[in-house]
Tab-separated table of C-alpha atoms in Angstrom:
chain	number	residue	atom	x	y	z
R	1	MET	CA	50.237	20.634	-15.646
R	2	THR	CA	50.366	16.776	-15.520
R	3	PHE	CA	51.449	16.753	-11.929
R	4	LYS	CA	47.977	17.578	-10.782
R	5	HIS	CA	46.401	14.404	-12.632
R	6	LYS	CA	48.698	12.045	-11.015
R	7	LYS	CA	47.053	10.576	-7.949
R	8	GLY	CA	48.955	7.248	-8.189
R	9	ILE	CA	50.258	5.735	-4.543
R	10	GLN	CA	53.832	6.801	-5.775
R	11	LYS	CA	52.622	10.470	-5.771
R	12	GLU	CA	51.320	10.205	-2.486
R	13	PRO	CA	54.156	9.130	0.242
R	14	GLY	CA	51.925	10.176	3.206
R	15	VAL	CA	49.610	7.232	2.413
R	16	ILE	CA	52.249	4.587	2.722
R	17	LYS	CA	53.919	6.425	5.584
R	18	GLY	CA	50.253	6.297	7.093
R	19	VAL	CA	50.087	2.503	6.206
R	20	ILE	CA	53.698	1.764	7.804
R	21	VAL	CA	52.192	3.799	11.240
R	22	LEU	CA	48.841	1.980	11.305
R	23	VAL	CA	50.289	-1.560	10.982
R	24	PHE	CA	53.451	-0.645	13.243
R	25	PHE	CA	50.805	0.214	15.840
R	26	ALA	CA	48.500	-2.844	15.462
R	27	LEU	CA	51.868	-5.246	15.483
R	28	VAL	CA	52.967	-3.721	18.510
R	29	THR	CA	49.124	-3.751	19.917
R	30	ALA	CA	48.851	-7.390	18.809
R	31	PHE	CA	51.887	-8.760	20.507
R	32	ILE	CA	51.566	-6.833	23.840
R	33	PHE	CA	47.820	-8.090	23.809
R	34	ASN	CA	48.565	-11.418	23.118
R	35	THR	CA	51.561	-11.599	25.966
R	36	LEU	CA	49.049	-10.331	28.535
R	37	SER	CA	46.054	-12.164	27.370
R	38	PRO	CA	44.682	-15.281	29.469
R	39	HIS	CA	43.711	-16.748	25.731
R	40	ARG	CA	47.689	-15.531	24.425
R	41	ILE	CA	49.060	-18.284	22.018
R	42	ALA	CA	52.381	-19.493	21.402
R	43	LEU	CA	54.176	-17.750	18.578
R	44	PHE	CA	54.679	-21.034	16.499
R	45	GLY	CA	52.172	-23.742	16.699
R	46	GLN	CA	52.000	-27.479	16.231
R	47	TRP	CA	50.377	-27.607	12.454
R	48	ASP	CA	52.042	-30.855	11.205
R	49	PRO	CA	49.580	-33.650	11.487
R	50	GLN	CA	52.494	-36.156	11.249
R	51	LYS	CA	53.754	-35.335	14.410
R	52	GLY	CA	50.383	-35.071	15.966
R	53	VAL	CA	47.254	-33.540	17.185
R	54	ILE	CA	47.656	-30.037	15.495
R	55	SER	CA	47.445	-27.172	18.351
R	56	ALA	CA	47.959	-23.401	18.068
R	57	ASN	CA	49.227	-23.890	21.684
R	58	PRO	CA	50.903	-27.184	21.946
R	59	ASP	CA	52.331	-26.280	25.382
R	60	THR	CA	48.986	-25.632	27.222
R	61	SER	CA	46.978	-28.278	25.068
R	62	GLY	CA	48.866	-31.198	26.551
R	63	ALA	CA	49.793	-32.263	23.154
R	64	GLY	CA	53.437	-32.360	24.299
R	65	HIS	CA	53.031	-33.994	27.396
R	66	PHE	CA	51.882	-37.410	26.544
R	67	THR	CA	53.142	-39.982	24.595
R	68	GLN	CA	51.298	-39.982	20.957
R	69	ILE	CA	50.700	-42.951	19.006
R	70	HIS	CA	50.372	-41.859	15.102
R	71	SER	CA	50.044	-45.480	13.664
R	72	SER	CA	46.474	-47.167	13.784
R	73	LYS	CA	48.087	-50.513	12.944
R	74	GLN	CA	49.818	-49.852	16.310
R	75	VAL	CA	46.327	-49.254	18.159
R	76	ALA	CA	45.186	-52.677	16.526
R	77	ASP	CA	48.255	-54.766	17.895
R	78	MET	CA	47.295	-53.117	21.218
R	79	ILE	CA	43.694	-54.285	21.080
R	80	ARG	CA	44.789	-58.101	20.006
R	81	GLY	CA	47.604	-57.882	22.528
R	82	LYS	CA	44.605	-56.760	25.347
R	83	ASN	CA	47.514	-54.728	27.251
R	84	CYS	CA	45.865	-51.664	27.144
R	85	LEU	CA	41.950	-50.141	27.842
R	86	ILE	CA	40.954	-48.077	25.091
R	87	ILE	CA	38.686	-44.961	25.852
R	88	ASP	CA	36.477	-42.676	23.504
R	89	VAL	CA	36.391	-39.073	24.973
R	90	ARG	CA	33.618	-38.411	22.109
R	91	ALA	CA	30.030	-37.798	22.639
R	92	ARG	CA	28.162	-40.556	23.562
R	93	ASP	CA	26.095	-40.671	20.132
R	94	LEU	CA	29.075	-40.511	18.056
R	95	PHE	CA	30.894	-43.455	19.844
R	96	GLU	CA	27.015	-45.263	19.151
R	97	GLN	CA	27.704	-44.557	15.499
R	98	GLY	CA	30.794	-46.299	15.473
R	99	HIS	CA	33.728	-46.719	17.406
R	100	ILE	CA	37.436	-48.414	17.736
R	101	PRO	CA	36.580	-52.151	19.058
R	102	THR	CA	36.680	-52.856	22.636
R	103	ALA	CA	36.596	-49.135	23.418
R	104	LEU	CA	35.126	-47.976	26.632
R	105	SER	CA	32.833	-44.150	26.033
R	106	PHE	CA	33.650	-42.084	28.585
R	107	PRO	CA	32.804	-38.607	26.816
R	108	ILE	CA	34.857	-35.575	28.174
R	109	ASN	CA	31.326	-33.427	28.454
R	110	GLU	CA	30.022	-36.192	30.772
R	111	PHE	CA	33.274	-36.254	32.618
R	112	ASP	CA	31.924	-35.655	36.259
R	113	GLU	CA	28.878	-37.503	35.885
R	114	ASN	CA	30.933	-40.645	34.691
R	115	LEU	CA	33.907	-40.448	37.138
R	116	PRO	CA	32.721	-42.657	40.012
R	117	GLY	CA	32.053	-45.719	37.129
R	118	MET	CA	35.335	-44.785	35.334
R	119	THR	CA	37.402	-44.531	38.523
R	120	ALA	CA	35.790	-48.171	39.458
R	121	ARG	CA	36.643	-49.376	36.269
R	122	ILE	CA	39.937	-48.257	35.597
R	123	ASN	CA	42.880	-48.601	38.176
R	124	GLN	CA	45.453	-45.947	38.468
R	125	HIS	CA	47.997	-48.392	37.275
R	126	ASP	CA	46.276	-49.362	34.127
R	127	PRO	CA	47.591	-48.250	30.800
R	128	VAL	CA	45.460	-46.371	28.969
R	129	LEU	CA	44.755	-45.288	25.238
R	130	LEU	CA	42.657	-42.235	24.744
R	131	TYR	CA	41.251	-40.938	21.612
R	132	CYS	CA	38.861	-38.596	20.177
R	133	SER	CA	37.505	-37.368	16.513
R	134	SER	CA	41.003	-36.719	14.485
R	135	VAL	CA	44.201	-35.243	14.388
R	136	TYR	CA	42.223	-31.924	14.808
R	137	CYS	CA	40.568	-32.550	18.218
R	138	THR	CA	42.438	-31.985	21.375
R	139	ASP	CA	39.825	-33.410	23.722
R	140	SER	CA	41.764	-36.726	24.309
R	141	HIS	CA	44.658	-34.381	25.361
R	142	THR	CA	42.520	-32.462	27.840
R	143	PHE	CA	41.167	-35.975	29.114
R	144	ALA	CA	44.735	-37.110	29.517
R	145	ASP	CA	45.499	-34.223	31.788
R	146	TYR	CA	42.019	-34.771	34.041
R	147	LEU	CA	43.593	-38.008	34.342
R	148	LYS	CA	46.853	-37.496	35.008
R	149	SER	CA	45.766	-34.959	37.753
R	150	MET	CA	43.951	-37.616	39.037
R	151	GLY	CA	46.999	-40.024	39.686
R	152	TYR	CA	46.867	-41.906	36.440
R	153	LYS	CA	50.199	-42.847	35.436
R	154	ASP	CA	50.234	-44.535	31.910
R	155	ILE	CA	48.514	-42.464	29.706
R	156	LYS	CA	48.904	-42.765	25.929
R	157	ILE	CA	47.024	-40.830	22.830
R	158	PHE	CA	46.069	-41.930	19.612
R	159	SER	CA	46.668	-38.788	17.509
R	160	GLY	CA	44.510	-39.385	14.344
R	161	GLY	CA	41.747	-40.649	16.557
R	162	PHE	CA	38.279	-42.511	15.099
R	163	ALA	CA	38.625	-40.657	11.620
R	164	GLN	CA	42.425	-41.846	10.711
R	165	TRP	CA	41.012	-45.602	12.229
R	166	GLN	CA	38.206	-45.206	9.816
R	167	GLU	CA	39.858	-44.216	7.125
R	168	GLU	CA	42.756	-46.909	7.196
R	169	GLY	CA	39.689	-49.632	7.032
R	170	HIS	CA	40.019	-51.044	10.350
R	171	LYS	CA	36.890	-52.762	11.832
R	172	ILE	CA	34.606	-50.597	13.768
R	173	GLU	CA	31.771	-51.390	16.261
R	174	THR	CA	28.341	-49.974	16.301
R	175	HIS	CA	27.105	-51.082	19.482
R	176	GLU	CA	27.543	-49.635	22.898
R	177	LYS	CA	30.226	-51.672	24.700
L	1	MET	CA	26.629	25.710	-2.877
L	2	LYS	CA	27.052	21.983	-3.687
L	3	PRO	CA	24.842	20.677	-5.850
L	4	MET	CA	22.120	18.077	-4.653
L	5	ARG	CA	23.649	15.165	-6.233
L	6	ASN	CA	27.100	15.735	-4.401
L	7	ASN	CA	25.148	15.574	-1.528
L	8	TYR	CA	23.540	12.264	-2.231
L	9	ILE	CA	27.145	11.111	-3.190
L	10	ASP	CA	28.696	12.549	0.300
L	11	PHE	CA	26.034	10.888	2.295
L	12	LEU	CA	26.782	7.416	0.250
L	13	ALA	CA	30.406	7.584	0.947
L	14	PHE	CA	29.630	8.291	4.729
L	15	ILE	CA	27.573	5.259	4.920
L	16	ILE	CA	29.950	2.946	3.336
L	17	LYS	CA	32.789	4.355	5.608
L	18	LEU	CA	30.725	3.453	8.633
L	19	ILE	CA	29.923	-0.182	7.142
L	20	LEU	CA	33.503	-0.536	6.056
L	21	GLY	CA	35.062	0.789	9.369
L	22	ILE	CA	32.313	-1.308	11.681
L	23	SER	CA	32.671	-4.655	9.601
L	24	PHE	CA	36.506	-4.534	9.911
L	25	ILE	CA	36.184	-3.783	13.908
L	26	TYR	CA	33.161	-6.258	14.278
L	27	ALA	CA	35.268	-8.971	12.486
L	28	SER	CA	38.427	-8.704	14.691
L	29	PHE	CA	36.794	-9.131	17.876
L	30	HIS	CA	35.843	-12.963	17.709
L	31	LYS	CA	39.379	-13.339	16.336
L	32	ILE	CA	41.208	-11.329	19.350
L	33	GLU	CA	38.907	-13.195	21.862
L	34	ASP	CA	39.907	-16.703	20.385
L	35	PRO	CA	43.239	-16.421	18.679
L	36	GLN	CA	43.517	-20.488	19.053
L	37	ALA	CA	39.804	-20.870	17.072
L	38	PHE	CA	41.324	-18.538	14.508
L	39	ALA	CA	44.727	-20.471	14.363
L	40	ARG	CA	42.563	-23.311	13.167
L	41	ILE	CA	40.581	-21.701	10.569
L	42	LEU	CA	43.978	-20.315	9.111
L	43	TYR	CA	45.215	-24.050	8.987
L	44	GLY	CA	41.969	-24.970	7.616
L	45	TYR	CA	42.680	-22.967	4.687
L	46	ASP	CA	45.667	-25.206	3.863
L	47	ILE	CA	47.582	-22.107	1.860
L	48	PHE	CA	49.489	-20.716	5.021
L	49	PRO	CA	52.953	-21.882	6.236
L	50	ASP	CA	53.309	-23.808	9.465
L	51	ALA	CA	55.381	-21.089	10.843
L	52	SER	CA	53.001	-18.075	9.978
L	53	ILE	CA	49.935	-19.562	11.013
L	54	ASN	CA	49.987	-18.374	14.691
L	55	ILE	CA	51.827	-15.180	13.895
L	56	LEU	CA	48.976	-14.064	11.194
L	57	ALA	CA	46.560	-15.197	14.170
L	58	ILE	CA	47.853	-12.791	16.481
L	59	THR	CA	48.390	-9.723	14.331
L	60	VAL	CA	45.684	-9.518	11.202
L	61	PRO	CA	42.701	-9.208	13.621
L	62	PHE	CA	44.354	-6.201	15.165
L	63	VAL	CA	45.425	-4.564	11.599
L	64	GLU	CA	41.508	-4.799	11.104
L	65	LEU	CA	40.574	-3.363	13.929
L	66	VAL	CA	42.977	-0.364	13.880
L	67	CYS	CA	41.954	0.072	10.390
L	68	GLY	CA	38.383	-0.226	11.160
L	69	PHE	CA	38.926	2.565	14.018
L	70	SER	CA	41.080	4.636	11.903
L	71	LEU	CA	38.529	4.755	8.822
L	72	ILE	CA	35.987	5.867	11.273
L	73	SER	CA	38.019	8.265	13.277
L	74	GLY	CA	39.520	9.680	10.313
L	75	TRP	CA	43.099	9.241	11.651
L	76	PHE	CA	45.220	8.529	8.447
L	77	PRO	CA	41.946	7.572	6.709
L	78	ARG	CA	43.656	7.122	3.000
L	79	SER	CA	45.901	4.591	4.767
L	80	ALA	CA	43.393	2.690	6.479
L	81	LEU	CA	41.175	2.188	3.020
L	82	LEU	CA	44.442	1.162	1.008
L	83	THR	CA	45.237	-1.176	3.815
L	84	ILE	CA	41.620	-2.255	3.949
L	85	ASN	CA	41.685	-2.609	0.256
L	86	VAL	CA	44.666	-4.651	0.089
L	87	LEU	CA	42.985	-6.935	3.151
L	88	LEU	CA	39.902	-7.419	1.079
L	89	SER	CA	41.858	-8.335	-2.245
L	90	LEU	CA	44.043	-10.665	-0.353
L	91	PHE	CA	40.744	-12.454	1.137
L	92	ILE	CA	39.331	-12.737	-2.154
L	93	VAL	CA	42.398	-14.414	-3.694
L	94	LEU	CA	42.279	-16.821	-0.828
L	95	ILE	CA	38.899	-17.796	-0.868
L	96	GLY	CA	38.318	-17.841	-4.672
L	97	PHE	CA	41.672	-19.692	-4.577
L	98	ASN	CA	39.991	-22.675	-2.481
L	99	LEU	CA	36.662	-22.616	-4.274
L	100	ILE	CA	38.899	-23.279	-7.329
L	101	ARG	CA	40.608	-25.974	-6.304
L	102	GLY	CA	37.693	-27.629	-4.288
L	103	HIS	CA	38.932	-27.200	-0.501
L	104	GLN	CA	36.235	-26.822	1.881
L	105	PHE	CA	36.979	-24.265	4.471
L	106	ASP	CA	35.681	-22.253	7.120
L	107	CYS	CA	36.579	-18.596	6.429
L	108	GLY	CA	35.974	-17.279	10.097
L	109	CYS	CA	35.166	-13.895	8.816
L	110	PHE	CA	32.557	-12.864	11.386
L	111	SER	CA	32.389	-16.196	13.583
L	112	PHE	CA	33.818	-19.424	13.844
L	113	ASP	CA	30.340	-21.141	13.459
L	114	SER	CA	30.118	-20.798	9.532
L	115	GLN	CA	29.156	-23.942	7.799
L	116	ASN	CA	31.700	-25.410	5.350
L	117	GLN	CA	29.467	-25.260	2.104
L	118	THR	CA	30.647	-23.672	-1.463
L	119	ALA	CA	27.745	-22.163	-1.306
L	120	SER	CA	28.141	-19.385	1.670
L	121	ASN	CA	31.737	-19.336	0.389
L	122	ILE	CA	30.622	-17.867	-2.893
L	123	PHE	CA	28.487	-15.584	-0.898
L	124	LEU	CA	31.726	-14.601	0.977
L	125	LEU	CA	33.496	-13.971	-1.897
L	126	ILE	CA	30.684	-11.615	-3.409
L	127	ARG	CA	30.581	-9.941	-0.437
L	128	ASP	CA	34.134	-9.203	-0.177
L	129	ALA	CA	33.938	-8.037	-3.731
L	130	PHE	CA	31.091	-5.561	-3.140
L	131	MET	CA	33.187	-4.486	0.048
L	132	LEU	CA	36.536	-3.765	-1.948
L	133	ALA	CA	34.338	-2.179	-4.452
L	134	GLY	CA	32.938	0.529	-1.597
L	135	GLY	CA	36.610	0.662	-0.304
L	136	ILE	CA	38.260	1.680	-3.849
L	137	PHE	CA	35.228	4.135	-4.136
L	138	LEU	CA	35.815	5.493	-1.003
L	139	TYR	CA	39.808	5.371	-1.423
L	140	LYS	CA	39.222	7.892	-4.713
L	141	ARG	CA	36.912	10.083	-2.829
L	142	THR	CA	38.823	10.632	0.205
L	143	LYS	CA	41.290	13.487	0.048
L	144	ALA	CA	45.135	13.051	0.860
L	145	SER	CA	46.118	14.181	3.909
């Protein structure tokens, strides 16, 4: 009989039924776990670099809470106009290798140590512009959350960060301010 | 009485089953623990539509986990193997596609610390191909329930 030799998936409805059971069980568990997990993510993230910093969790990363500047030319105008303090939140060695002109270095990983110096230097009403490495980095948003909780009012974020500044051919300072 | 050769093949199948099952369970843990990082890895593949990235980051690790447990425990073993083989085939296509177009990425398979090097991605491709070969071998040997 030829039936015995046909072992294709179409002859094994039990296998497909099993796949449906396993996948259904996995999906239900996944969504329940994600809902209850402290590390849960939104069902839809912000993955369009044109709209700012990318994040799986735009609501909790702060990506939606602050004014984001997407144009490096606008940042250059702000530097020329001297109407904003630029803060680089990347690690200090990266800052020393190159940073946006006039930027001050307040690395996010040294936030507590630098806090007294920062509060002495930056008034709560001063407009500040934060940046980190690139559109893939959320450190500037985390830093902005810290500043906001300390009462800082006028916080903006350069979403493209140092990578965009460099790629678009702007002047880079390589010494620490 | 079973011939000696069959005993060896049974033992080999058992080892492959353990390796595949444990690999899938292990590979799912860090993704479940940090879905945000896994979502960024998926974004880095530069293949998936934006709207699907978070959904995949939430669900794929659990499909891996359930299939890994299912394979080892013997609950729908052929179905688990079929799903694992389909997943491995998709991983191979995704990694191969990015290698061909020269796109650097982190596969995020077993950790989020992988170096973005073409050589390591070729290794991933070979590893997944071996796992798929093992999965097909097991699928052919596992009896329908």
